[in-house]
Short mmCIF file of C-alpha atoms and ligand atoms in Angstrom, two decimals:
data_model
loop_
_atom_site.label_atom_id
_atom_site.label_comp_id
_atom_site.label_asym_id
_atom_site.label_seq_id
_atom_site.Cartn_x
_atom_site.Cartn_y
_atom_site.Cartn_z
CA UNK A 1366 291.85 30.92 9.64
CA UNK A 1367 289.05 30.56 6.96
CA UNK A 1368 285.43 30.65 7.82
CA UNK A 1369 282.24 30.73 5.84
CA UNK A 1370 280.26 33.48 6.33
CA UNK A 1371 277.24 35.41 5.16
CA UNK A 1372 278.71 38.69 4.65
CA UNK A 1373 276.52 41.76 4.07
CA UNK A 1374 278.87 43.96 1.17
CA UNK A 1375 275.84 47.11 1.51
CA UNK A 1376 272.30 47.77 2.55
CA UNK A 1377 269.50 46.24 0.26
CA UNK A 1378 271.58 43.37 -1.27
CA UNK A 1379 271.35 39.88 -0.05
CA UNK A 1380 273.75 38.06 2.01
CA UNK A 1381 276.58 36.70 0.03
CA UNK A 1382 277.95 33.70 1.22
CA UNK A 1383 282.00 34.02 0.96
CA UNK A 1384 285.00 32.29 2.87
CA UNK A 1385 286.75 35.14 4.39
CA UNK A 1386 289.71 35.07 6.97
CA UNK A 1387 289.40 35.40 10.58
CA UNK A 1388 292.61 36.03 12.81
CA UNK A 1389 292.53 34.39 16.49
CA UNK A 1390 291.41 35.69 20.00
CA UNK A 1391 293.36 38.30 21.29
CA UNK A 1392 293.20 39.30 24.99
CA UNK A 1393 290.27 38.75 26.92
CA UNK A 1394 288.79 36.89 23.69
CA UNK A 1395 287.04 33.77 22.61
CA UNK A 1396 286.92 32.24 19.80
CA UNK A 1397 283.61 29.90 18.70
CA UNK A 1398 282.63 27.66 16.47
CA UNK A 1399 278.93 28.76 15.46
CA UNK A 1400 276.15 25.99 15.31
CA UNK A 1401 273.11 27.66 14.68
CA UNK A 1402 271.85 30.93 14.18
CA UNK A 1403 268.32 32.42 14.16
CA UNK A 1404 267.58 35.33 12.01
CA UNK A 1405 265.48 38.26 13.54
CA UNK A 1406 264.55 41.61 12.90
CA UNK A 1407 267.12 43.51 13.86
CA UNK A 1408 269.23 41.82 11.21
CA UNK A 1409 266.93 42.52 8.71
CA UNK A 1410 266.19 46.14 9.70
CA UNK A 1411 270.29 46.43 9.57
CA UNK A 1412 270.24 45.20 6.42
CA UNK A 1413 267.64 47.32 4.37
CA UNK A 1414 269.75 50.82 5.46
CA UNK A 1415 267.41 52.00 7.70
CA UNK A 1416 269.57 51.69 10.92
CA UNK A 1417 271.29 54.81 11.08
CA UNK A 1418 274.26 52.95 13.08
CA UNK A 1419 274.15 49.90 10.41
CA UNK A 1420 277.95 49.74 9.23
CA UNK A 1421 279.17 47.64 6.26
CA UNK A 1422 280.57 45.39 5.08
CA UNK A 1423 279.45 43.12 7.73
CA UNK A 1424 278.77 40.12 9.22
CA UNK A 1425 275.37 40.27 11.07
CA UNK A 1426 273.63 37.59 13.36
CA UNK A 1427 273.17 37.78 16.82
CA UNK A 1428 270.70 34.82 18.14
CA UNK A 1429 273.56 32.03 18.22
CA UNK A 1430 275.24 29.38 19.99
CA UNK A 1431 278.53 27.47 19.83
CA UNK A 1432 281.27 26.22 21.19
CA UNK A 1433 284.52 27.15 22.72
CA UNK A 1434 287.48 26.87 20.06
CA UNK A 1435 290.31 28.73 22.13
CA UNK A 1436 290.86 30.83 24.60
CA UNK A 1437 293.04 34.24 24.44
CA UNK A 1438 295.16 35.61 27.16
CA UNK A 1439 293.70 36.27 30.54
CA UNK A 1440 290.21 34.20 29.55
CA UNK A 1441 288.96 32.95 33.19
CA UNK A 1442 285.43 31.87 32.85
CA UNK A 1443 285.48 29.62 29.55
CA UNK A 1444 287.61 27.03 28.29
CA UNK A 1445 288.01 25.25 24.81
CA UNK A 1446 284.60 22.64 24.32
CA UNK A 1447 282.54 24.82 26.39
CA UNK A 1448 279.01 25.69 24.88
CA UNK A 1449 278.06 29.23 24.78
CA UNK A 1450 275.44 31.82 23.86
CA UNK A 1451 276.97 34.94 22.14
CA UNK A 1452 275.32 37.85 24.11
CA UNK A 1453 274.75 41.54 22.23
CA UNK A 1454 273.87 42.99 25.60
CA UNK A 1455 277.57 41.61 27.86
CA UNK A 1456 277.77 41.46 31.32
CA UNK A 1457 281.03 42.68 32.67
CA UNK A 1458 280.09 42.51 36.06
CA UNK A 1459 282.53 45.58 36.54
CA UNK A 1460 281.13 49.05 35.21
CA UNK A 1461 278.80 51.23 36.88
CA UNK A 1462 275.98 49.86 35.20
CA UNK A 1463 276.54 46.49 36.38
CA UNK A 1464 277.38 47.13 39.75
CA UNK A 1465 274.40 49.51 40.15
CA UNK A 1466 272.12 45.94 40.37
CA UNK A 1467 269.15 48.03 38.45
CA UNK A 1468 269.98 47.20 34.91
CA UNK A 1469 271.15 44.77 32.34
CA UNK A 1470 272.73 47.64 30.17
CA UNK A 1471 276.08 47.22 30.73
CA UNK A 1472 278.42 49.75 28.67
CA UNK A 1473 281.99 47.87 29.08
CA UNK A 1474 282.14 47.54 25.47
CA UNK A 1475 279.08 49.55 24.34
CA UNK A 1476 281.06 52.04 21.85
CA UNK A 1477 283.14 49.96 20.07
CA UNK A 1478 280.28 47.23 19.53
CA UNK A 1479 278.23 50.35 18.02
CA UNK A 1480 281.29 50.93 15.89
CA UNK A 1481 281.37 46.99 14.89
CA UNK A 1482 284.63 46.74 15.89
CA UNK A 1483 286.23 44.49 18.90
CA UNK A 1484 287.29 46.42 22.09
CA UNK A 1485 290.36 47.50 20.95
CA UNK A 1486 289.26 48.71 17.87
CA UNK A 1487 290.19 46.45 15.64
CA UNK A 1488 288.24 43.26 13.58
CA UNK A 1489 288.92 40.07 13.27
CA UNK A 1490 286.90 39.47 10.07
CA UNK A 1491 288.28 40.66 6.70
CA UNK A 1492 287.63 39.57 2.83
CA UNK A 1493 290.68 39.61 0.19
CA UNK A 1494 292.82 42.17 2.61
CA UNK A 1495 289.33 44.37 3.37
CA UNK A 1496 288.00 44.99 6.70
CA UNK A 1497 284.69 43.35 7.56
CA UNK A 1498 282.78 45.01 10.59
CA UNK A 1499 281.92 42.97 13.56
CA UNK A 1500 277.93 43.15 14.29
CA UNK A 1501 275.94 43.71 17.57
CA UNK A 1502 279.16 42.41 18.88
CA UNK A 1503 278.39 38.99 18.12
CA UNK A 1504 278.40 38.44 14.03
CA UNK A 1505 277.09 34.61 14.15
CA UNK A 1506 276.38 34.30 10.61
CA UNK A 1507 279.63 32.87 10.51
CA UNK A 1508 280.65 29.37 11.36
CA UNK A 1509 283.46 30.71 13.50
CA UNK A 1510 283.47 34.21 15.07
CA UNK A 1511 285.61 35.76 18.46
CA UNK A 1512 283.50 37.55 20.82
CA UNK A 1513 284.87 39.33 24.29
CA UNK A 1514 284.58 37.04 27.32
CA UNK A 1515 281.94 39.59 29.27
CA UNK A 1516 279.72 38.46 25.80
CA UNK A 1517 279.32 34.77 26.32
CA UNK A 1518 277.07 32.90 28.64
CA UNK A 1519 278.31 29.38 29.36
CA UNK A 1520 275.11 27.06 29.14
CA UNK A 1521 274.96 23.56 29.89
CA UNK A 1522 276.80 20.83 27.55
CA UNK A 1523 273.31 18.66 26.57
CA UNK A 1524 271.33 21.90 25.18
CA UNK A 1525 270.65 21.31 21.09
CA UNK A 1526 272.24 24.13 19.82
CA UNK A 1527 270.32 24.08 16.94
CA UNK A 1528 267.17 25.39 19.51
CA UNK A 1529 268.60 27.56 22.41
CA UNK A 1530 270.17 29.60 19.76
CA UNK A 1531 267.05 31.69 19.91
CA UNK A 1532 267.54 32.40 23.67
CA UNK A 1533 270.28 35.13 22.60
CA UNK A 1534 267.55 37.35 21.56
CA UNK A 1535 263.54 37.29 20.44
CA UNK A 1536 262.70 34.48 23.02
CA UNK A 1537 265.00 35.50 26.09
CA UNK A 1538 263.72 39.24 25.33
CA UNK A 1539 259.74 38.02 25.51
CA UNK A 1540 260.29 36.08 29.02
CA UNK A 1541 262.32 38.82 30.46
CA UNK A 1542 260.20 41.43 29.58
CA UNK A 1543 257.77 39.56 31.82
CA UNK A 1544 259.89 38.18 34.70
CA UNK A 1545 262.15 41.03 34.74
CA UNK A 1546 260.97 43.85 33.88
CA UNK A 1547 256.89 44.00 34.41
CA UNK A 1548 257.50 41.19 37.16
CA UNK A 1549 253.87 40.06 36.53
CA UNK A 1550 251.98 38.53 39.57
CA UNK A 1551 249.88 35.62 39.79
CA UNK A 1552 246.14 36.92 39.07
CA UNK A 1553 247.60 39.69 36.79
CA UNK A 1554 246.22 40.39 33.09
CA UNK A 1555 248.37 40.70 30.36
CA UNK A 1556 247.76 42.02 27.02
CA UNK A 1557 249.96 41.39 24.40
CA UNK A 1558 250.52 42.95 21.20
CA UNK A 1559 252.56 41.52 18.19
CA UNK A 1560 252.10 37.97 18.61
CA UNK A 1561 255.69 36.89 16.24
CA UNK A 1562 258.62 35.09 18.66
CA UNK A 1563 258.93 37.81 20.78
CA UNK A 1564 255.01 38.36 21.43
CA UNK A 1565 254.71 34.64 21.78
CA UNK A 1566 257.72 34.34 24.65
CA UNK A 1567 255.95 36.93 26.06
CA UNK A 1568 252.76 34.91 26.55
CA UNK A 1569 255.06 31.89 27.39
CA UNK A 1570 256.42 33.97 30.73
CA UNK A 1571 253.38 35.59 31.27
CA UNK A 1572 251.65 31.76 31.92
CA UNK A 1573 254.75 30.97 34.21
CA UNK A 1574 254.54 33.99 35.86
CA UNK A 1575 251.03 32.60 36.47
CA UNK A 1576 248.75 35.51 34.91
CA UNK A 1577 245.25 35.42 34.74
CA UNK A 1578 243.74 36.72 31.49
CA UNK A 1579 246.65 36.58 28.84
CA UNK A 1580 245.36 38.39 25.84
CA UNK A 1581 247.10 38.44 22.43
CA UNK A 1582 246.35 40.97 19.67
CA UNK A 1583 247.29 40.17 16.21
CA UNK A 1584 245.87 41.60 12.85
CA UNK A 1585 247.10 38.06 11.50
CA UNK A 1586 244.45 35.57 12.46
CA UNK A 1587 246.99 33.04 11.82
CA UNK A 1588 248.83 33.74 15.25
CA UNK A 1589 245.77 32.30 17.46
CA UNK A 1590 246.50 29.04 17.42
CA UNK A 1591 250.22 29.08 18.51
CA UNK A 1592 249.11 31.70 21.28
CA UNK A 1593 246.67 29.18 22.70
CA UNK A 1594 249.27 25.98 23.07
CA UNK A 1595 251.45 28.60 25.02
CA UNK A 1596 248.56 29.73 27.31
CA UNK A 1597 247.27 33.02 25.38
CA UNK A 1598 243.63 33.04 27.32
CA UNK A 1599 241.93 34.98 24.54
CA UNK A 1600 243.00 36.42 20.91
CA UNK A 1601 241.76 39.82 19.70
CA UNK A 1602 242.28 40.29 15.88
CA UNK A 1603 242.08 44.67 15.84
CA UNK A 1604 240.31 44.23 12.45
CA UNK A 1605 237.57 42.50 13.86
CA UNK A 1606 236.46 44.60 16.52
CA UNK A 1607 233.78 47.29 16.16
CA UNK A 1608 235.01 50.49 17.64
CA UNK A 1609 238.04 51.43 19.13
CA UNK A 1610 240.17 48.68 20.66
CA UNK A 1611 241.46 50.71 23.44
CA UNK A 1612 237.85 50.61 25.23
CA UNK A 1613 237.71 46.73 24.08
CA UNK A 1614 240.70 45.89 25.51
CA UNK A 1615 239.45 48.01 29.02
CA UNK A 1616 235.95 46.37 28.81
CA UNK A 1617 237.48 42.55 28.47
CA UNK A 1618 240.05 42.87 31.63
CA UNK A 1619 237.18 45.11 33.58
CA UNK A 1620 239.05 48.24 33.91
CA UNK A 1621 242.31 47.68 31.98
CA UNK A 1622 245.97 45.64 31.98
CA UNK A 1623 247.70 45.43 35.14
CA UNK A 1624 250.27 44.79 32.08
CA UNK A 1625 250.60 45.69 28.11
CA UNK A 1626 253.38 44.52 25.94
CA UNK A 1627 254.08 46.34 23.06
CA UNK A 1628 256.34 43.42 20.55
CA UNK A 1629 255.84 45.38 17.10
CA UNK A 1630 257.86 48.51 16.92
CA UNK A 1631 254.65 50.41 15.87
CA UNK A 1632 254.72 53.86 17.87
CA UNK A 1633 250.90 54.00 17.46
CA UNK A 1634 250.24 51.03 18.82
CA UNK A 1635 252.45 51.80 21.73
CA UNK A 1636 250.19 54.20 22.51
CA UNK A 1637 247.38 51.64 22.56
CA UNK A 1638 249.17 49.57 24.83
CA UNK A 1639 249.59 52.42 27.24
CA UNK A 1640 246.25 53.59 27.05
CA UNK A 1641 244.72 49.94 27.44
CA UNK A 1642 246.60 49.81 31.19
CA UNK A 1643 244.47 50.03 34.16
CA UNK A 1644 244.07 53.37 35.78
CA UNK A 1645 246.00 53.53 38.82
CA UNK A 1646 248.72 51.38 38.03
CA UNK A 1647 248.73 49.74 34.95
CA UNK A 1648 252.64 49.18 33.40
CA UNK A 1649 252.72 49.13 29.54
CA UNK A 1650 256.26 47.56 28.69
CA UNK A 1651 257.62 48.70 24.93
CA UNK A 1652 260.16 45.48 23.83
CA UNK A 1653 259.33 46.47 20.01
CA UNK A 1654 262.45 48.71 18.41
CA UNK A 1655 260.89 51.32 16.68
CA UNK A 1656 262.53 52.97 13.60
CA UNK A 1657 265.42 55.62 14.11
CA UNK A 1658 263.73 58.81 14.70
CA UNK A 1659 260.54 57.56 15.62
CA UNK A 1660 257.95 58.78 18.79
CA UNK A 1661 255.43 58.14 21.02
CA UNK A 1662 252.96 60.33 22.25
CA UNK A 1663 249.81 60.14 24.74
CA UNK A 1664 248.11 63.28 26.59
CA UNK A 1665 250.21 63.63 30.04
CA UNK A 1666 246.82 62.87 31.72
CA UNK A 1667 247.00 59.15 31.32
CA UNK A 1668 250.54 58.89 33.20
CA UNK A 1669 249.11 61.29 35.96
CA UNK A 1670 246.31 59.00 36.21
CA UNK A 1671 248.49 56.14 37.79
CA UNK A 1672 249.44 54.29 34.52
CA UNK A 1673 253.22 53.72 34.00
CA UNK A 1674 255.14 53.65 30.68
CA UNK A 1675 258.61 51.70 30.70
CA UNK A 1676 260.73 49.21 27.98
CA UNK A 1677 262.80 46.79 27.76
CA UNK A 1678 266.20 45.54 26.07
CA UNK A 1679 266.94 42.08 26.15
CA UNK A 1680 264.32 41.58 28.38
CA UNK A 1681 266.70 43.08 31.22
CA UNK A 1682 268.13 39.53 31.17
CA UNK A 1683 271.98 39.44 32.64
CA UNK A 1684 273.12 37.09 29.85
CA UNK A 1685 276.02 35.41 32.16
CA UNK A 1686 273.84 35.16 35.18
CA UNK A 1687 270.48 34.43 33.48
CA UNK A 1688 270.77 32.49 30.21
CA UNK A 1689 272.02 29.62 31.92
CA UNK A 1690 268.45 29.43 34.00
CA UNK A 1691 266.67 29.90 30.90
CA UNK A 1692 268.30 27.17 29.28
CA UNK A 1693 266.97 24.76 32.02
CA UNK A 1694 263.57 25.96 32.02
CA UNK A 1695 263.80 24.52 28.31
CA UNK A 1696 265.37 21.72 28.91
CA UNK A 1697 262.83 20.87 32.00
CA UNK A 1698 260.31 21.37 29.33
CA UNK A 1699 259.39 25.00 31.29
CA UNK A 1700 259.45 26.67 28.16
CA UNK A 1701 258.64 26.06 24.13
CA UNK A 1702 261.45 26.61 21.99
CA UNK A 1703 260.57 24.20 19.03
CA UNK A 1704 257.63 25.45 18.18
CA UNK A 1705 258.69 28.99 17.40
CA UNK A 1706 260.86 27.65 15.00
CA UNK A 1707 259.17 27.54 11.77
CA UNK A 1708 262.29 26.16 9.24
CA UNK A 1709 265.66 25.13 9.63
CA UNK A 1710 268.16 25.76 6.69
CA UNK A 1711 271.42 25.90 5.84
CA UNK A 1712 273.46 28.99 5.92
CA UNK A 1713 273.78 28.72 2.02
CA UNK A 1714 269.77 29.70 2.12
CA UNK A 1715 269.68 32.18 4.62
CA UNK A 1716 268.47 34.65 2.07
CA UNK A 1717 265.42 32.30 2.22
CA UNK A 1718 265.15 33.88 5.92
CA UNK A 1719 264.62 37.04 5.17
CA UNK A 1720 261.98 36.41 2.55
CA UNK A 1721 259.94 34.42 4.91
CA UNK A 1722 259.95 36.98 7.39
CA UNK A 1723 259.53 39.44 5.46
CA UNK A 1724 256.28 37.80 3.83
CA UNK A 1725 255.20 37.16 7.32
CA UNK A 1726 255.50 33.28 6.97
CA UNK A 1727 258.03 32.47 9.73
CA UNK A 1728 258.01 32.97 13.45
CA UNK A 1729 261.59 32.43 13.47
CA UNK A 1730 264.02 30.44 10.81
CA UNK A 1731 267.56 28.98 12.29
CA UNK A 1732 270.08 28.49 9.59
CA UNK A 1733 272.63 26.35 10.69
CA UNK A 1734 276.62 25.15 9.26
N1 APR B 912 248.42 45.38 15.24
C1 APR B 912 248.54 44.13 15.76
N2 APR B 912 249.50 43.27 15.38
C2 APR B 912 250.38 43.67 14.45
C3 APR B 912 250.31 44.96 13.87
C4 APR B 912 249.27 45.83 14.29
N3 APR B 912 249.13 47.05 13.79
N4 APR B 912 251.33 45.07 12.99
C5 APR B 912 252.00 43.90 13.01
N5 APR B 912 251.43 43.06 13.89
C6 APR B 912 251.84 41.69 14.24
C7 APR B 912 252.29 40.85 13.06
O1 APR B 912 251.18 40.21 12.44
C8 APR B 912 253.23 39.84 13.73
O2 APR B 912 252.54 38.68 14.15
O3 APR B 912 252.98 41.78 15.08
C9 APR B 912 253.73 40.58 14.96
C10 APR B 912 255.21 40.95 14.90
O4 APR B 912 255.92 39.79 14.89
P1 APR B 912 257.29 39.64 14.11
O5 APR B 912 257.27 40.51 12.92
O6 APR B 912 257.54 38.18 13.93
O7 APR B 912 258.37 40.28 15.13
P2 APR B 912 259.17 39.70 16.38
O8 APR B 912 260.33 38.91 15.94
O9 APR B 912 258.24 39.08 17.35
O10 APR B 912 259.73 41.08 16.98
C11 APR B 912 258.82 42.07 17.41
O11 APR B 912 260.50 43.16 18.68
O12 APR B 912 262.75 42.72 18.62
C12 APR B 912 261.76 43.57 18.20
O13 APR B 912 262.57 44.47 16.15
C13 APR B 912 261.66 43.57 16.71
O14 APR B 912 260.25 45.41 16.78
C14 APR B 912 260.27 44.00 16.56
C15 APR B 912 259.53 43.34 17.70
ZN1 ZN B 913 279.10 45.96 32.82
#
């Protein structure tokens, strides 16, 4: 069939919007009509040539959701008019990872998704007879797209689209990091760095978690006021402070973070999160990617002294299991989507989207079809 896509022909060139042909599920694949789609960093890091795995051409996106088209053979859990998130991290329920009940990693499809190809090593996308790679395993900056079954989390019929969209990556990776991974405690203080959707979410969990002091850095004063309607308790702008902010940070939760969040990708500040922790038993959780190559450094001391350094990918969230939870906290009003979205637009702008972010104007943009 023909779809309209957003294809990406090489690093540092903008989208180009194109109609390109897409051939049908095969086994164990599902075929959706894309709504909405938010665009987020990893897109945009993708697309400058920085990521040493970035493959092209391609069709990026990865925080979308649809609905069911068709089913191919041996499809079980999904049928046609179902609504779904596409999920970069799957959950095939069946490989050692998944059965090990410790992680959300699961590898079923891990190498050919890095190759941005389908699991049998083939795409469905291509332009005038050319290949198009598949990306993150989910390419939803298309308004149709097949992803594997293990990739799709079935959500509720009455969720707008147009809004949980953004649970299939910045948002769902904030919360998690909180709920999942640090599994904050009531009474707990948080400090938060990088206060842009995924920062934010994590404020949002940390409050339903039921944290004490949620602190928010952000060298963009701009950020406060956001943080506060979620529940950030205080806001710390790093150029403001006299000093170092590692001993600020110590000196406002009276003897450190029972939790940091790093959501930045800075290594430096990483080690400003750690360092910020509480001695004894402090947990600094990285959920910022860093760039390829990058890494992070502290003197050994500080780990032997009780604190604990650990990260995050997709906010350990099972997509199948999870998503569909964290599409009810939304829609029970548990959680705030609609302010994190700063424009909608349609996919004919999505260029737009990247200049916003990368101007520092949006939290997140959805372009939609
Ligand atoms: N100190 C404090 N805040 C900073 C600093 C710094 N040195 N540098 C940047 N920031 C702030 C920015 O002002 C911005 O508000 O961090 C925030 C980052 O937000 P976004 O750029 O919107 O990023 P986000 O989408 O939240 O993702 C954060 O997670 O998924 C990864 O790749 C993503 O690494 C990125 C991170
Ligand atoms: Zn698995």
């Amino acid at each position: 069939m023909k779809v309209k896509a957003a294809v990406a022909h090489s690093a540092k060139q903008p989208l180009s919007i194109e109609i390109v042909d897409l051939e049908g599920p095969k086994e164990g694949e599902v075929l959706v009509e894309i709504k909405a789609s938010g665009v987020c960093h990893t897109d945009a890091y993708t697309l400058s040539g920085a990521d040493p795995e970035g493959l092209f051409p391609a069709i990026l996106g990865h925080e979308g959701a649809g609905i069911v088209v068709e089913v191919g053979s041996g499809v079980k859990s999904l049928q046609k008019g179902d609504r779904v998130i596409p999920l970069y991290v799957p959950e095939c329920r069946n490989c050692k990872f998944c059965l090990s009940g410790k992680t959300n990693l699961c590898q079923a499809i891990r190498e050919t998704q890095g190759k941005g190809v389908m699991p049998d090593g083939s795409s469905r996308f291509s332009l005038n007879g050319k290949m198009l790679h598949h990306y993150m395993g989910t390419s939803t900056f298309a308004n149709y797209t097949v992803v594997p079954e293990i990739a799709l989390a079935k959500i509720r019929e009455d969720a707008p689209l147009e809004k949980v969209c953004l649970l299939g990556c910045g948002i769902t990776t904030g919360i998690g990091a909180v709920i999942n991974t640090a599994k904050v405690q009531v009474g707990d203080n948080v400090v938060v760095f990088g206060l842009g959707g995924v920062g934010l979410s994590v404020i949002q969990g940390a409050k339903l978690a039921g944290a004490n002091m949620i602190i928010g850095v952000d060298i963009n004063p701009n950020k406060k006021a956001l943080g506060e309607k979620l529940g950030m308790t205080h806001f710390v702008n790093p150029k403001e402070v006299e000093g170092d902010l590692v001993p600020y940070l110590v000196n406002l939760t009276n003897g450190g973070a029972d939790f940091s969040f790093e959501c930045i990708g800075n290594v430096k500040i990483m080690r400003q999160a750690l360092e910020c922790c509480h001695k004894g038993w402090g947990t600094c959780v990285i959920v910022g990617v860093a760039g390829a190559g990058e890494e992070i450094s502290t003197r050994p001391f500080q780990l032997v002294t009780g604190r604990t350094w650990k990260g995050t990918a997709f906010g350990g969230t099972k997509g199948r299991t999870h998503l569909p939870k964290i599409v009810d906290w939304y829609m029970e009003g548990k959680i705030n989507i609609d302010d994190l979205i700063t424009e909608f637009m349609p996919i004919e702008d999505i260029n737009r989207a990247f200049d916003l972010m990368h101007a520092g104007k949006s939290i997140r943009s959805v372009v939609t079809f």
